[in-house]
Structure formats: structure tokens, C-alpha cells
Amino acid sequence: MLLIYPPAARSTEPPLGIARLAGFLNRNGVPARCLDLCREGLDYLLGLELGSQDTWTRGALRRRSRNRALLRDSAAYTTPDRYRRAVFDLNRALKAVSAPFGVEAGLADYRDARRSPLRRSDLLDAAAAHEDNVFSPLFRSRIAEALSAFPAQAVGLSVNYLSQALCAFAIAGFVKTVRPDLRVVLGGSLITSWVAQGSLAADERFGGLVDAILSGRGEEGILALLDAPRRVPTAPPAFDDLVAFDYLAPTRILPYNFSTGCPWKRCSFCPETAEGVRYVGSRVGTAVQEIGALVARHAPGLLHFTDSEIAPLYLRALAASPLGVPWYGFTRFSPLLTDPDFCRSLAASGCAMLQLGLESADQRVLDALGKGTRLDQIDRALRNLAESRIGVFLYVLFGTPAEQRDAARRTRDFVASRADRIDFINVAIFNLPMASAEVPRLETRAFYEGDLSLYRAFVHPGGWNRDAVRAFLAEEFNADPAIKTILARTPPVFTSNHGA
Ligand code: SF4
């Protein structure tokens, strides 16, 4: 099976989803290869030539190779202005070279003026017009080359972000045109969300373009689809086709996950809760052994644990058996972090940064959201993490149904008064998931035009609507001097991927 990660998404590390499937298939006797067209697409675009442009674009194009090299140099990360200039320049260069194709392909996004990834008919149109896709010459040659190297029966496309959907369908269209004998399979977290939220049926075939939809963990359905017997229940990810690439990071970052789904799954604002995806965790011993073997084989400079939440079970295991490599990932403000000794052990185990959802600093809002956290514990956790020199990437969320302006101000004051313990911040405005339990209780309407939309717009019961929230963010939250300092050092475009 040929497993493809399509453009366009942030390219700082090899894609874990296809590496996991490749590892599992190979151990079960099905030859599988990985092709990261997202990563290759970046260099392909940076190699395109362009005619006359405005001064900034001309400069950005002239500096593209230098900027690309700069983002792989750790020295650039110690000079924020230089780093930011390189990121914005590269983004501008990518958008300029893709513009003649009617699209804007950036470092983390892909916009097509004529098509929306949220409309089934537009996805089908992208497949039919695959030759017009900006990456078409690249995927024509690379897929043909990969398929000639081994006998694949199927091509799997891992679609995790909306910015990948149109290119994934263009690739599917190309494969079905040149090799109609191959089965095309769609999977990944975007596909899972569409299926879980009911906008995509599990037996949808897009008029014969797609032969199967795999939602959730691909391992569960892939062998049945290929009619292959299961010889081993689990296997470590196989990065062999991916690690030679030079990703946009100053060190080799290796992703790994202990689990899929979320062990908490009670936060009302979160797609994990709305979609009800089953939580599946690895055995601690197996995970620690797999990570050890991957570290020995690939010598990463940083491990990225991609779990929706690294559960306390795994945090304890990491603290107890240091991996010898720095690591970062998402976790909850659990009571574990209120223990200073535990935070010191985490730091000693290599924990460089934790991504933590504060969401709100109003206890009533936290309770209404089902977050299960207490502000006094969060306060202690932030102090312990700062004392242990573990970086904090904090997530805040405004405009939830339970929030009002006074609660939002409490969040601002909480963050501002603890700015010295917060390294980076992500500020979001609440989107109501289509399948949220709150939908029947609210007055809602379509959020985006399109039959594959993931969210619904709603009328806030207290009048705290998006426009008011946006104005509050611009005038009161982002403008606070202490918060401004955190925002200024938060990596643009790459955010947490470059935080650690
Ligand atoms: S916000 Fe985090 S902890 Fe809450 S359900 Fe979602 S993934 Fe789980």
C-alpha cells in the first residue's frame, strides 16, 4: 500500500499517521511505503520561478533558499525578529508562486479561490481537474516513481486538515485516472470528524473516486480492507521513508502517540467530546520500549507526543524512565502538576514544554464547560512548571455559551498576572461543533456555506457574540502589555510546532 500525506500543512516533522500505518502493515506482511508530498510540495513550490512582482515579494523570492535554511538553524530561533521575518518571507514566496494557479499555498494553509474543501461538489471538481493543481507535476512524477518501486494494491490518503482536502482529492483523481486498478482509501482526522459528525457516510464513495473511508484508527480497518490476516496486534511507527527529509525545524523532531482519542472527553466545546471517538491507549511498557527503539534508530533531537492529552499514566511513566531526549505535548491541568516534585521529575525526564488548556479563568465557566480543572490548582501547576523550567504553551478560549464579558476579563487578568510563567499563548474564539450536545439548546445557523462544515454558528444566549469577542480581544486582551509580550514571542504560523 502506498500511503500519502498530501499538501498543504505545517511541515516540521514526519507525518505520524502514515508512519503508524506503514509500521503496522509491514509487520503484518503487507508491503507499505510512505510518501510525504506535503513536505516535498514545499520544496517543489519554492523551486518555481515567477515574473515581475512588488518589492517585498521580489525580496521574499530572492531570499527563499536562505530563509528555508534559516528555519533549520537553531541560531535563528534565538533572534525572534530574524525568525519571524524568515517565516513571513517564506510564506509570501509560497503564496506568490502558487497565485498563478488560482490558489494560495502557504506554510500552513491552502486556499483555492474557486473551490471550498467544505463542499463535496468542490472536492469532486478538484479531483476532475487534477491536472490544474499547483502540485500536479510533482505528484505525477513522485507517485509514478513510488508505484514502480513496489507492488501496491491501494493508495491511502491521510487527510488531517482542511488545507489538505482539495489536494488529497486532486491526488485521488490523478491515481484513478492513471491506475484505475488501484483502490483509493481516505483516512485521517478530518475524515474521522466528517464521519463522526454525520456529514460523511462511512460508505460514501464520491461517485467511484474513493473505494473506502477509514475513520478513527486506520489500523482497525486496514487489514480487513486489504483482505490480509492479522499477525501482530500492534507495531511501532515506521519512519524509514520519511526521516531523510529535512523538515522545517532546527532539529530532527520525531512524533509518537501513546493513545488515540481523549481519556477525559468531557469538555463541551471540544470535537473529541462531540465526536465520541473511542479512547485507545498503548500499554505503558510497550510504548516506552517502542520510543526507546525509535530514539536509538533515528536519533531525534526532540520527541513530539501528539496525543490529544498525554494521560497521567504516561506522564508518570515518562517521569519514572527518562528517555534521554527532550519532549513536548498536550496534557490537562491535572492534580499531578500541583506536585512540585513531580514537575521536577518531568523536567528531568526531558519535558521541554507542555501544551495546556486553561480555556477560561472563571471557575463557573470552567465548570459549565466540563473542563474538570480548578483555578487554584492551575495556579499552582503554573508555578511548579515555571520553577522546573518546563515551557508552557497556554490555550485560551473566548465566546463559549457560558462566558460573558466579565468572565473574559477575569481570564485576561489571570493570564496577565501570571505572564512570567507563560511562554506562549494560543487565543481562540469558540466554534460550536456540529455534533455538540449544546446545538439543540442554542439558536444556530450554518457557519460556512458547504455540506461538510464542521461547525455551526450560534446566537450567544448572553449577547457575547463573535463580533463583541473579537473587539474585546483586540482592545482589551491582546492589548494588555504583559499579554502582548507573550503574543510577540509566540511563533507565528508554526505556533506550538516551533515552541519547544
Ligand atoms: S479539550 Fe482536551 S481534555 Fe477536554 S475533551 Fe478535548 S482533548 Fe480532552
Short mmCIF file of C-alpha atoms and ligand atoms in Angstrom, two decimals:
data_model
loop_
_atom_site.label_atom_id
_atom_site.label_comp_id
_atom_site.label_asym_id
_atom_site.label_seq_id
_atom_site.Cartn_x
_atom_site.Cartn_y
_atom_site.Cartn_z
CA MET A 1 0.00 0.00 0.00
CA LEU A 2 1.27 3.46 -0.84
CA LEU A 3 0.47 5.89 1.98
CA ILE A 4 0.46 9.56 1.05
CA TYR A 5 0.44 12.70 3.20
CA PRO A 6 -0.92 15.39 0.85
CA PRO A 7 -0.11 19.11 0.77
CA ALA A 8 -0.53 21.52 2.47
CA ALA A 9 0.12 21.57 6.21
CA ARG A 10 2.91 22.58 8.57
CA SER A 11 5.98 20.55 7.75
CA THR A 12 8.15 20.37 10.84
CA GLU A 13 8.24 16.59 11.39
CA PRO A 14 7.36 13.38 9.56
CA PRO A 15 3.60 12.63 9.48
CA LEU A 16 2.86 10.13 12.24
CA GLY A 17 -0.41 8.73 10.85
CA ILE A 18 1.07 7.20 7.70
CA ALA A 19 4.21 6.09 9.58
CA ARG A 20 1.98 4.22 12.06
CA LEU A 21 0.02 2.52 9.30
CA ALA A 22 3.20 1.61 7.40
CA GLY A 23 4.69 0.05 10.54
CA PHE A 24 1.52 -1.91 11.23
CA LEU A 25 1.10 -3.13 7.63
CA ASN A 26 4.73 -4.15 7.20
CA ARG A 27 4.67 -6.15 10.45
CA ASN A 28 1.51 -7.85 9.19
CA GLY A 29 3.14 -8.88 5.94
CA VAL A 30 1.64 -6.18 3.68
CA PRO A 31 4.36 -4.10 1.97
CA ALA A 32 3.72 -0.41 2.62
CA ARG A 33 5.62 2.73 1.67
CA CYS A 34 5.16 6.35 2.74
CA LEU A 35 5.28 9.44 0.57
CA ASP A 36 5.20 12.86 2.25
CA LEU A 37 4.01 15.06 -0.60
CA CYS A 38 3.27 17.84 1.87
CA ARG A 39 6.96 18.14 2.69
CA GLU A 40 8.08 17.61 -0.90
CA GLY A 41 5.45 20.05 -2.13
CA LEU A 42 7.05 22.81 -0.11
CA ASP A 43 10.38 22.47 -1.91
CA TYR A 44 8.64 21.97 -5.22
CA LEU A 45 6.84 25.32 -4.82
CA LEU A 46 9.97 27.06 -3.58
CA GLY A 47 11.69 25.96 -6.80
CA LEU A 48 9.12 27.56 -9.14
CA GLU A 49 10.10 30.75 -10.96
CA LEU A 50 7.97 33.86 -11.22
CA GLY A 51 8.00 37.11 -13.28
CA SER A 52 7.85 40.70 -12.04
CA GLN A 53 6.44 41.33 -8.58
CA ASP A 54 6.24 44.04 -5.92
CA THR A 55 9.35 44.82 -3.87
CA TRP A 56 8.56 42.64 -0.83
CA THR A 57 7.64 39.64 -2.99
CA ARG A 58 10.80 40.02 -5.12
CA GLY A 59 12.87 40.09 -1.94
CA ALA A 60 10.99 37.12 -0.45
CA LEU A 61 11.62 35.10 -3.61
CA ARG A 62 15.29 36.07 -3.68
CA ARG A 63 15.72 35.07 -0.04
CA ARG A 64 13.69 31.83 -0.15
CA SER A 65 16.60 29.36 -0.03
CA ARG A 66 18.32 31.33 2.69
CA ASN A 67 15.13 31.55 4.74
CA ARG A 68 14.45 27.87 4.32
CA ALA A 69 17.94 27.08 5.62
CA LEU A 70 17.47 29.58 8.43
CA LEU A 71 14.43 27.71 9.79
CA ARG A 72 16.66 24.65 10.14
CA ASP A 73 19.28 26.59 12.07
CA SER A 74 18.81 26.74 15.84
CA ALA A 75 20.60 30.12 15.96
CA ALA A 76 17.66 31.71 14.11
CA TYR A 77 15.33 30.72 16.95
CA THR A 78 17.26 32.82 19.43
CA THR A 79 16.60 36.01 17.44
CA PRO A 80 12.81 36.38 17.30
CA ASP A 81 12.83 39.20 14.73
CA ARG A 82 15.00 37.21 12.34
CA TYR A 83 12.87 34.12 12.83
CA ARG A 84 9.60 35.99 12.23
CA ARG A 85 10.98 37.69 9.12
CA ALA A 86 12.06 34.33 7.69
CA VAL A 87 8.62 32.79 8.35
CA PHE A 88 6.66 35.68 6.82
CA ASP A 89 9.04 35.90 3.86
CA LEU A 90 8.78 32.18 3.11
CA ASN A 91 5.02 32.30 3.39
CA ARG A 92 4.92 35.24 0.98
CA ALA A 93 7.19 33.46 -1.51
CA LEU A 94 4.98 30.33 -1.41
CA LYS A 95 1.80 32.33 -1.90
CA ALA A 96 3.33 34.30 -4.78
CA VAL A 97 4.47 31.23 -6.74
CA SER A 98 1.13 29.46 -6.24
CA ALA A 99 -1.02 32.51 -7.16
CA PRO A 100 -0.85 31.95 -10.96
CA PHE A 101 -2.64 28.63 -10.34
CA GLY A 102 -5.57 30.39 -8.65
CA VAL A 103 -4.54 29.21 -5.18
CA GLU A 104 -2.70 30.49 -2.14
CA ALA A 105 -0.49 27.70 -0.79
CA GLY A 106 1.30 28.81 2.37
CA LEU A 107 3.39 27.18 5.08
CA ALA A 108 0.23 26.05 6.89
CA ASP A 109 -2.69 26.66 4.56
CA TYR A 110 -4.05 26.17 1.09
CA ARG A 111 -6.84 28.35 -0.30
CA ASP A 112 -8.46 27.93 -3.67
CA ALA A 113 -10.46 30.94 -4.87
CA ARG A 114 -12.79 28.66 -6.86
CA ARG A 115 -13.27 25.71 -4.52
CA SER A 116 -14.06 25.10 -0.86
CA PRO A 117 -12.85 21.99 0.99
CA LEU A 118 -16.20 22.07 2.81
CA ARG A 119 -18.23 21.35 -0.31
CA ARG A 120 -18.48 17.82 -1.66
CA SER A 121 -19.02 19.10 -5.23
CA ASP A 122 -15.84 21.20 -4.99
CA LEU A 123 -13.82 18.21 -3.78
CA LEU A 124 -15.05 16.23 -6.77
CA ASP A 125 -14.22 19.14 -9.03
CA ALA A 126 -10.66 19.24 -7.60
CA ALA A 127 -10.36 15.53 -8.45
CA ALA A 128 -11.63 16.01 -12.01
CA ALA A 129 -9.31 18.99 -12.57
CA HIS A 130 -6.25 17.30 -11.01
CA GLU A 131 -4.02 18.42 -13.87
CA ASP A 132 -4.63 22.07 -12.90
CA ASN A 133 -3.49 21.53 -9.32
CA VAL A 134 -0.38 23.55 -8.48
CA PHE A 135 1.36 20.37 -7.26
CA SER A 136 0.27 18.24 -10.25
CA PRO A 137 3.74 17.84 -11.87
CA LEU A 138 5.17 16.79 -8.50
CA PHE A 139 2.58 14.18 -7.65
CA ARG A 140 2.54 12.83 -11.21
CA SER A 141 6.24 12.04 -11.11
CA ARG A 142 6.59 11.07 -7.44
CA ILE A 143 3.57 8.77 -7.31
CA ALA A 144 4.54 7.06 -10.57
CA GLU A 145 8.07 6.57 -9.22
CA ALA A 146 6.83 5.19 -5.89
CA LEU A 147 4.38 2.82 -7.53
CA SER A 148 7.02 1.46 -9.89
CA ALA A 149 9.23 0.58 -6.90
CA PHE A 150 6.86 -1.92 -5.26
CA PRO A 151 3.60 -3.75 -5.96
CA ALA A 152 0.88 -1.66 -4.29
CA GLN A 153 -2.77 -2.67 -4.42
CA ALA A 154 -4.05 0.50 -2.85
CA VAL A 155 -3.23 4.15 -2.21
CA GLY A 156 -4.12 5.64 1.17
CA LEU A 157 -4.50 9.39 1.65
CA SER A 158 -4.15 10.77 5.16
CA VAL A 159 -6.28 13.91 5.38
CA ASN A 160 -5.97 15.69 8.70
CA TYR A 161 -6.57 19.35 7.92
CA LEU A 162 -8.97 21.25 5.68
CA SER A 163 -5.88 22.67 3.98
CA GLN A 164 -5.09 19.15 2.69
CA ALA A 165 -8.54 18.17 1.41
CA LEU A 166 -8.51 19.73 -2.08
CA CYS A 167 -5.02 18.41 -2.87
CA ALA A 168 -5.95 14.97 -1.48
CA PHE A 169 -8.88 14.82 -3.89
CA ALA A 170 -6.70 16.03 -6.78
CA ILE A 171 -4.28 13.19 -5.99
CA ALA A 172 -7.18 10.71 -5.81
CA GLY A 173 -8.37 11.96 -9.21
CA PHE A 174 -4.90 11.50 -10.67
CA VAL A 175 -4.49 7.98 -9.25
CA LYS A 176 -7.90 6.86 -10.52
CA THR A 177 -7.09 8.23 -13.98
CA VAL A 178 -3.69 6.60 -14.42
CA ARG A 179 -4.20 3.46 -12.32
CA PRO A 180 -7.92 2.63 -12.12
CA ASP A 181 -6.93 -0.83 -10.81
CA LEU A 182 -5.67 0.68 -7.53
CA ARG A 183 -8.04 1.15 -4.62
CA VAL A 184 -8.11 4.66 -3.14
CA VAL A 185 -8.67 4.89 0.61
CA LEU A 186 -9.30 8.07 2.61
CA GLY A 187 -8.45 8.36 6.31
CA GLY A 188 -7.05 10.83 8.84
CA SER A 189 -8.56 13.09 11.46
CA LEU A 190 -10.53 15.34 9.09
CA ILE A 191 -12.20 12.31 7.52
CA THR A 192 -12.85 10.94 11.03
CA SER A 193 -14.50 14.21 12.06
CA TRP A 194 -16.70 14.28 8.97
CA VAL A 195 -17.86 10.72 9.60
CA ALA A 196 -18.29 11.20 13.38
CA GLN A 197 -20.28 14.40 12.91
CA GLY A 198 -22.55 12.71 10.37
CA SER A 199 -21.72 14.84 7.32
CA LEU A 200 -19.95 11.96 5.57
CA ALA A 201 -21.37 8.45 5.45
CA ALA A 202 -18.88 5.65 6.10
CA ASP A 203 -19.96 4.10 2.78
CA GLU A 204 -19.56 7.34 0.79
CA ARG A 205 -17.63 6.61 -2.43
CA PHE A 206 -17.63 10.05 -4.10
CA GLY A 207 -19.02 8.65 -7.33
CA GLY A 208 -16.42 5.86 -7.54
CA LEU A 209 -13.41 8.08 -6.86
CA VAL A 210 -12.87 6.52 -3.44
CA ASP A 211 -13.03 2.82 -2.59
CA ALA A 212 -13.12 3.07 1.20
CA ILE A 213 -13.33 5.56 4.03
CA LEU A 214 -11.39 4.66 7.17
CA SER A 215 -12.44 6.74 10.14
CA GLY A 216 -10.67 6.59 13.50
CA ARG A 217 -7.59 4.44 13.95
CA GLY A 218 -6.67 3.18 10.49
CA GLU A 219 -5.12 0.03 11.96
CA GLU A 220 -8.57 -1.28 12.86
CA GLY A 221 -9.91 -1.44 9.34
CA ILE A 222 -6.95 -1.52 7.02
CA LEU A 223 -6.15 -5.24 7.10
CA ALA A 224 -9.80 -6.17 6.55
CA LEU A 225 -9.89 -3.82 3.60
CA LEU A 226 -6.79 -5.42 2.08
CA ASP A 227 -8.07 -8.87 2.95
CA ALA A 228 -4.88 -9.65 4.88
CA PRO A 229 -4.66 -11.74 8.08
CA ARG A 230 -3.69 -10.01 11.31
CA ARG A 231 -0.40 -11.42 12.57
CA VAL A 232 0.52 -8.86 15.22
CA PRO A 233 -1.90 -6.67 17.19
CA THR A 234 0.28 -3.54 17.28
CA ALA A 235 3.51 -2.26 15.79
CA PRO A 236 5.70 0.83 16.19
CA PRO A 237 5.55 3.53 13.51
CA ALA A 238 7.95 3.07 10.57
CA PHE A 239 9.66 6.33 9.64
CA ASP A 240 12.21 4.81 7.26
CA ASP A 241 10.78 6.52 4.14
CA LEU A 242 10.43 9.84 5.94
CA VAL A 243 13.34 10.70 8.16
CA ALA A 244 15.79 11.55 5.41
CA PHE A 245 13.81 14.67 4.56
CA ASP A 246 14.84 17.94 6.03
CA TYR A 247 11.76 19.32 7.73
CA LEU A 248 11.38 22.96 8.72
CA ALA A 249 12.78 22.58 12.22
CA PRO A 250 16.16 23.21 13.84
CA THR A 251 16.45 19.61 14.97
CA ARG A 252 15.06 16.23 13.98
CA ILE A 253 11.60 16.00 15.56
CA LEU A 254 10.10 12.55 15.92
CA PRO A 255 6.37 12.30 16.60
CA TYR A 256 4.84 9.50 18.68
CA ASN A 257 1.49 8.95 20.36
CA PHE A 258 0.64 6.83 23.37
CA SER A 259 -3.05 6.94 22.59
CA THR A 260 -5.81 7.98 20.22
CA GLY A 261 -8.89 9.85 21.42
CA CYS A 262 -9.03 11.61 24.78
CA PRO A 263 -9.24 9.88 28.16
CA TRP A 264 -11.23 12.82 29.62
CA LYS A 265 -13.61 13.58 26.71
CA ARG A 266 -15.98 15.74 28.78
CA CYS A 267 -15.21 19.27 27.59
CA SER A 268 -18.38 20.51 25.91
CA PHE A 269 -16.53 22.76 23.42
CA CYS A 270 -14.21 20.03 22.14
CA PRO A 271 -14.69 17.96 18.98
CA GLU A 272 -13.30 14.93 20.92
CA THR A 273 -16.43 15.03 23.10
CA ALA A 274 -18.84 15.83 20.27
CA GLU A 275 -17.44 13.10 18.03
CA GLY A 276 -17.23 10.46 20.77
CA VAL A 277 -14.07 8.89 19.32
CA ARG A 278 -13.08 5.81 21.34
CA TYR A 279 -10.03 6.24 23.58
CA VAL A 280 -7.36 3.62 22.89
CA GLY A 281 -4.11 3.72 24.86
CA SER A 282 -0.96 1.63 24.41
CA ARG A 283 0.46 -0.44 27.24
CA VAL A 284 3.00 1.66 29.08
CA GLY A 285 5.78 -0.93 28.77
CA THR A 286 5.23 -1.33 25.03
CA ALA A 287 5.21 2.43 24.48
CA VAL A 288 8.40 3.02 26.46
CA GLN A 289 10.13 0.19 24.62
CA GLU A 290 8.96 1.47 21.20
CA ILE A 291 10.11 5.01 21.93
CA GLY A 292 13.49 3.72 23.10
CA ALA A 293 13.94 1.76 19.87
CA LEU A 294 12.85 4.73 17.72
CA VAL A 295 15.25 7.03 19.54
CA ALA A 296 18.11 4.54 19.05
CA ARG A 297 17.28 4.18 15.35
CA HIS A 298 16.61 7.79 14.35
CA ALA A 299 18.48 9.89 16.94
CA PRO A 300 15.88 12.67 17.20
CA GLY A 301 16.68 15.97 18.86
CA LEU A 302 13.10 16.31 20.13
CA LEU A 303 10.13 13.99 20.65
CA HIS A 304 6.65 15.32 19.97
CA PHE A 305 3.88 13.38 21.72
CA THR A 306 0.83 14.07 19.58
CA ASP A 307 -1.84 12.68 21.95
CA SER A 308 -4.97 14.81 22.44
CA GLU A 309 -3.96 14.51 26.07
CA ILE A 310 -0.92 12.68 27.45
CA ALA A 311 -2.78 10.81 30.20
CA PRO A 312 -1.38 10.84 33.79
CA LEU A 313 -0.45 7.18 33.35
CA TYR A 314 2.05 8.08 30.62
CA LEU A 315 3.26 11.23 32.36
CA ARG A 316 4.16 9.09 35.37
CA ALA A 317 5.96 6.61 33.13
CA LEU A 318 7.92 9.41 31.44
CA ALA A 319 8.88 10.88 34.81
CA ALA A 320 9.99 7.45 36.04
CA SER A 321 12.00 6.44 32.95
CA PRO A 322 13.69 9.40 31.27
CA LEU A 323 14.11 8.90 27.53
CA GLY A 324 17.30 10.92 27.20
CA VAL A 325 15.69 13.20 24.61
CA PRO A 326 13.69 16.39 25.20
CA TRP A 327 9.96 16.08 24.56
CA TYR A 328 6.73 18.06 24.50
CA GLY A 329 2.99 17.52 24.12
CA PHE A 330 -0.54 18.29 25.29
CA THR A 331 -1.79 17.44 28.74
CA ARG A 332 -4.52 18.62 31.10
CA PHE A 333 -4.01 20.73 34.21
CA SER A 334 -4.40 17.57 36.28
CA PRO A 335 -3.71 17.47 40.05
CA LEU A 336 -0.40 15.71 39.19
CA LEU A 337 1.07 19.05 38.15
CA THR A 338 0.32 20.60 41.54
CA ASP A 339 3.11 18.42 42.98
CA PRO A 340 6.44 20.32 42.66
CA ASP A 341 8.47 17.09 42.98
CA PHE A 342 6.54 15.52 40.13
CA CYS A 343 7.14 18.58 37.92
CA ARG A 344 10.86 18.40 38.74
CA SER A 345 10.87 14.71 37.70
CA LEU A 346 9.09 15.61 34.48
CA ALA A 347 11.71 18.25 33.74
CA ALA A 348 14.48 15.75 34.49
CA SER A 349 12.83 13.32 32.07
CA GLY A 350 13.33 15.86 29.26
CA CYS A 351 9.95 17.63 29.31
CA ALA A 352 10.72 20.85 27.45
CA MET A 353 7.20 22.20 27.07
CA LEU A 354 3.62 21.29 27.92
CA GLN A 355 0.61 22.46 25.93
CA LEU A 356 -2.13 23.18 28.44
CA GLY A 357 -5.74 24.28 28.01
CA LEU A 358 -6.65 26.99 30.50
CA GLU A 359 -9.64 27.97 28.30
CA SER A 360 -11.11 30.34 30.91
CA ALA A 361 -10.06 31.74 34.27
CA ASP A 362 -13.63 31.90 35.50
CA GLN A 363 -14.42 28.83 37.63
CA ARG A 364 -18.12 28.99 36.74
CA VAL A 365 -17.26 28.89 33.03
CA LEU A 366 -14.77 26.02 33.53
CA ASP A 367 -17.44 24.03 35.37
CA ALA A 368 -20.04 24.74 32.68
CA LEU A 369 -17.56 23.59 30.01
CA GLY A 370 -16.93 20.31 31.85
CA LYS A 371 -13.20 21.05 31.89
CA GLY A 372 -12.73 19.39 35.29
CA THR A 373 -9.98 21.79 36.35
CA ARG A 374 -9.71 24.15 39.33
CA LEU A 375 -8.14 27.58 39.10
CA ASP A 376 -6.26 27.21 42.39
CA GLN A 377 -4.67 24.01 41.02
CA ILE A 378 -3.87 25.67 37.68
CA ASP A 379 -2.18 28.48 39.55
CA ARG A 380 -0.01 26.02 41.48
CA ALA A 381 0.75 24.00 38.36
CA LEU A 382 1.93 27.11 36.51
CA ARG A 383 4.21 27.99 39.42
CA ASN A 384 5.66 24.46 39.60
CA LEU A 385 6.25 24.29 35.85
CA ALA A 386 8.00 27.65 35.83
CA GLU A 387 10.20 26.62 38.78
CA SER A 388 11.06 23.37 36.98
CA ARG A 389 11.82 25.34 33.79
CA ILE A 390 9.22 23.49 31.75
CA GLY A 391 7.87 25.74 28.99
CA VAL A 392 4.13 26.45 28.96
CA PHE A 393 2.08 26.85 25.78
CA LEU A 394 -1.27 28.05 27.11
CA TYR A 395 -4.58 27.79 25.24
CA VAL A 396 -7.39 30.23 26.00
CA LEU A 397 -10.88 30.18 24.52
CA PHE A 398 -13.38 33.02 24.39
CA GLY A 399 -17.04 33.27 23.42
CA THR A 400 -18.30 29.94 24.81
CA PRO A 401 -22.03 29.89 25.63
CA ALA A 402 -21.28 30.04 29.38
CA GLU A 403 -18.97 33.06 29.12
CA GLN A 404 -19.81 36.76 29.44
CA ARG A 405 -17.60 39.84 29.16
CA ASP A 406 -16.84 39.93 32.92
CA ALA A 407 -15.64 36.29 32.80
CA ALA A 408 -13.47 37.09 29.77
CA ARG A 409 -11.93 39.94 31.74
CA ARG A 410 -11.13 37.55 34.58
CA THR A 411 -9.27 35.37 32.07
CA ARG A 412 -7.33 38.40 30.85
CA ASP A 413 -6.38 39.37 34.40
CA PHE A 414 -5.39 35.81 35.33
CA VAL A 415 -3.11 35.47 32.30
CA ALA A 416 -1.63 38.96 32.61
CA SER A 417 -0.79 38.49 36.30
CA ARG A 418 0.98 35.19 35.55
CA ALA A 419 2.69 36.29 32.34
CA ASP A 420 6.12 35.44 33.75
CA ARG A 421 5.08 31.75 33.93
CA ILE A 422 3.61 31.54 30.40
CA ASP A 423 5.93 31.19 27.44
CA PHE A 424 3.46 31.12 24.56
CA ILE A 425 -0.26 31.55 24.11
CA ASN A 426 -2.93 30.47 21.65
CA VAL A 427 -6.05 32.62 21.65
CA ALA A 428 -9.17 31.15 20.02
CA ILE A 429 -12.79 32.12 19.55
CA PHE A 430 -15.20 29.28 20.28
CA ASN A 431 -16.62 27.33 17.33
CA LEU A 432 -19.66 25.19 18.04
CA PRO A 433 -19.03 21.62 16.76
CA MET A 434 -21.87 20.39 14.51
CA ALA A 435 -22.46 17.37 16.75
CA SER A 436 -22.15 19.22 20.08
CA ALA A 437 -24.76 18.39 22.74
CA GLU A 438 -25.28 22.16 23.02
CA VAL A 439 -26.62 22.54 19.46
CA PRO A 440 -30.27 21.73 20.38
CA ARG A 441 -30.15 24.24 23.25
CA LEU A 442 -28.94 27.15 21.10
CA GLU A 443 -30.29 29.13 18.19
CA THR A 444 -27.95 28.06 15.38
CA ARG A 445 -27.39 28.56 11.66
CA ALA A 446 -24.85 27.50 9.03
CA PHE A 447 -21.31 28.65 9.89
CA TYR A 448 -19.84 28.21 6.41
CA GLU A 449 -21.55 27.50 3.13
CA GLY A 450 -20.94 23.82 2.44
CA ASP A 451 -22.28 20.36 3.20
CA LEU A 452 -19.09 19.30 5.02
CA SER A 453 -18.91 22.15 7.52
CA LEU A 454 -17.62 21.08 10.94
CA TYR A 455 -19.22 23.88 12.94
CA ARG A 456 -22.49 25.79 13.35
CA ALA A 457 -22.83 29.49 14.07
CA PHE A 458 -24.98 30.30 17.11
CA VAL A 459 -26.62 33.24 18.79
CA HIS A 460 -24.93 33.67 22.16
CA PRO A 461 -27.55 33.45 24.93
CA GLY A 462 -25.95 36.43 26.72
CA GLY A 463 -25.26 38.51 23.58
CA TRP A 464 -21.49 37.75 23.81
CA ASN A 465 -21.30 37.16 20.05
CA ARG A 466 -18.22 36.80 17.85
CA ASP A 467 -18.03 40.49 16.91
CA ALA A 468 -18.07 41.53 20.56
CA VAL A 469 -15.47 38.86 21.41
CA ARG A 470 -13.23 39.97 18.53
CA ALA A 471 -13.41 43.59 19.67
CA PHE A 472 -12.62 42.54 23.26
CA LEU A 473 -9.59 40.56 22.08
CA ALA A 474 -8.23 43.43 20.01
CA GLU A 475 -8.90 46.18 22.54
CA GLU A 476 -8.52 44.51 25.93
CA PHE A 477 -6.83 41.09 25.76
CA ASN A 478 -4.17 41.34 23.06
CA ALA A 479 -3.50 44.97 24.02
CA ASP A 480 -2.61 44.18 27.63
CA PRO A 481 1.15 44.92 27.90
CA ALA A 482 2.01 41.64 29.69
CA ILE A 483 -0.05 39.54 27.27
CA LYS A 484 1.35 41.45 24.32
CA THR A 485 4.83 40.29 25.33
CA ILE A 486 3.71 36.63 25.33
CA LEU A 487 1.98 37.05 21.97
CA ALA A 488 5.08 38.69 20.49
CA ARG A 489 7.27 35.68 21.28
CA THR A 490 4.68 33.06 20.20
CA PRO A 491 5.88 31.61 16.88
CA PRO A 492 3.72 32.86 14.01
CA VAL A 493 2.32 30.26 11.57
CA PHE A 494 4.16 27.30 13.19
CA THR A 495 2.87 28.05 16.75
CA SER A 496 3.48 25.07 19.08
CA ASN A 497 5.44 23.14 16.44
CA HIS A 498 8.27 25.62 16.95
CA GLY A 499 7.57 26.39 20.61
CA ALA A 500 9.72 23.78 22.29
S1 SF4 B 1 -10.28 19.78 25.49
FE1 SF4 B 1 -8.62 18.33 25.82
S2 SF4 B 1 -9.15 17.30 27.75
FE2 SF4 B 1 -11.04 18.28 27.00
S3 SF4 B 1 -12.07 16.69 25.82
FE3 SF4 B 1 -10.83 17.89 24.39
S4 SF4 B 1 -8.90 16.80 24.21
FE4 SF4 B 1 -9.95 16.05 26.05
#
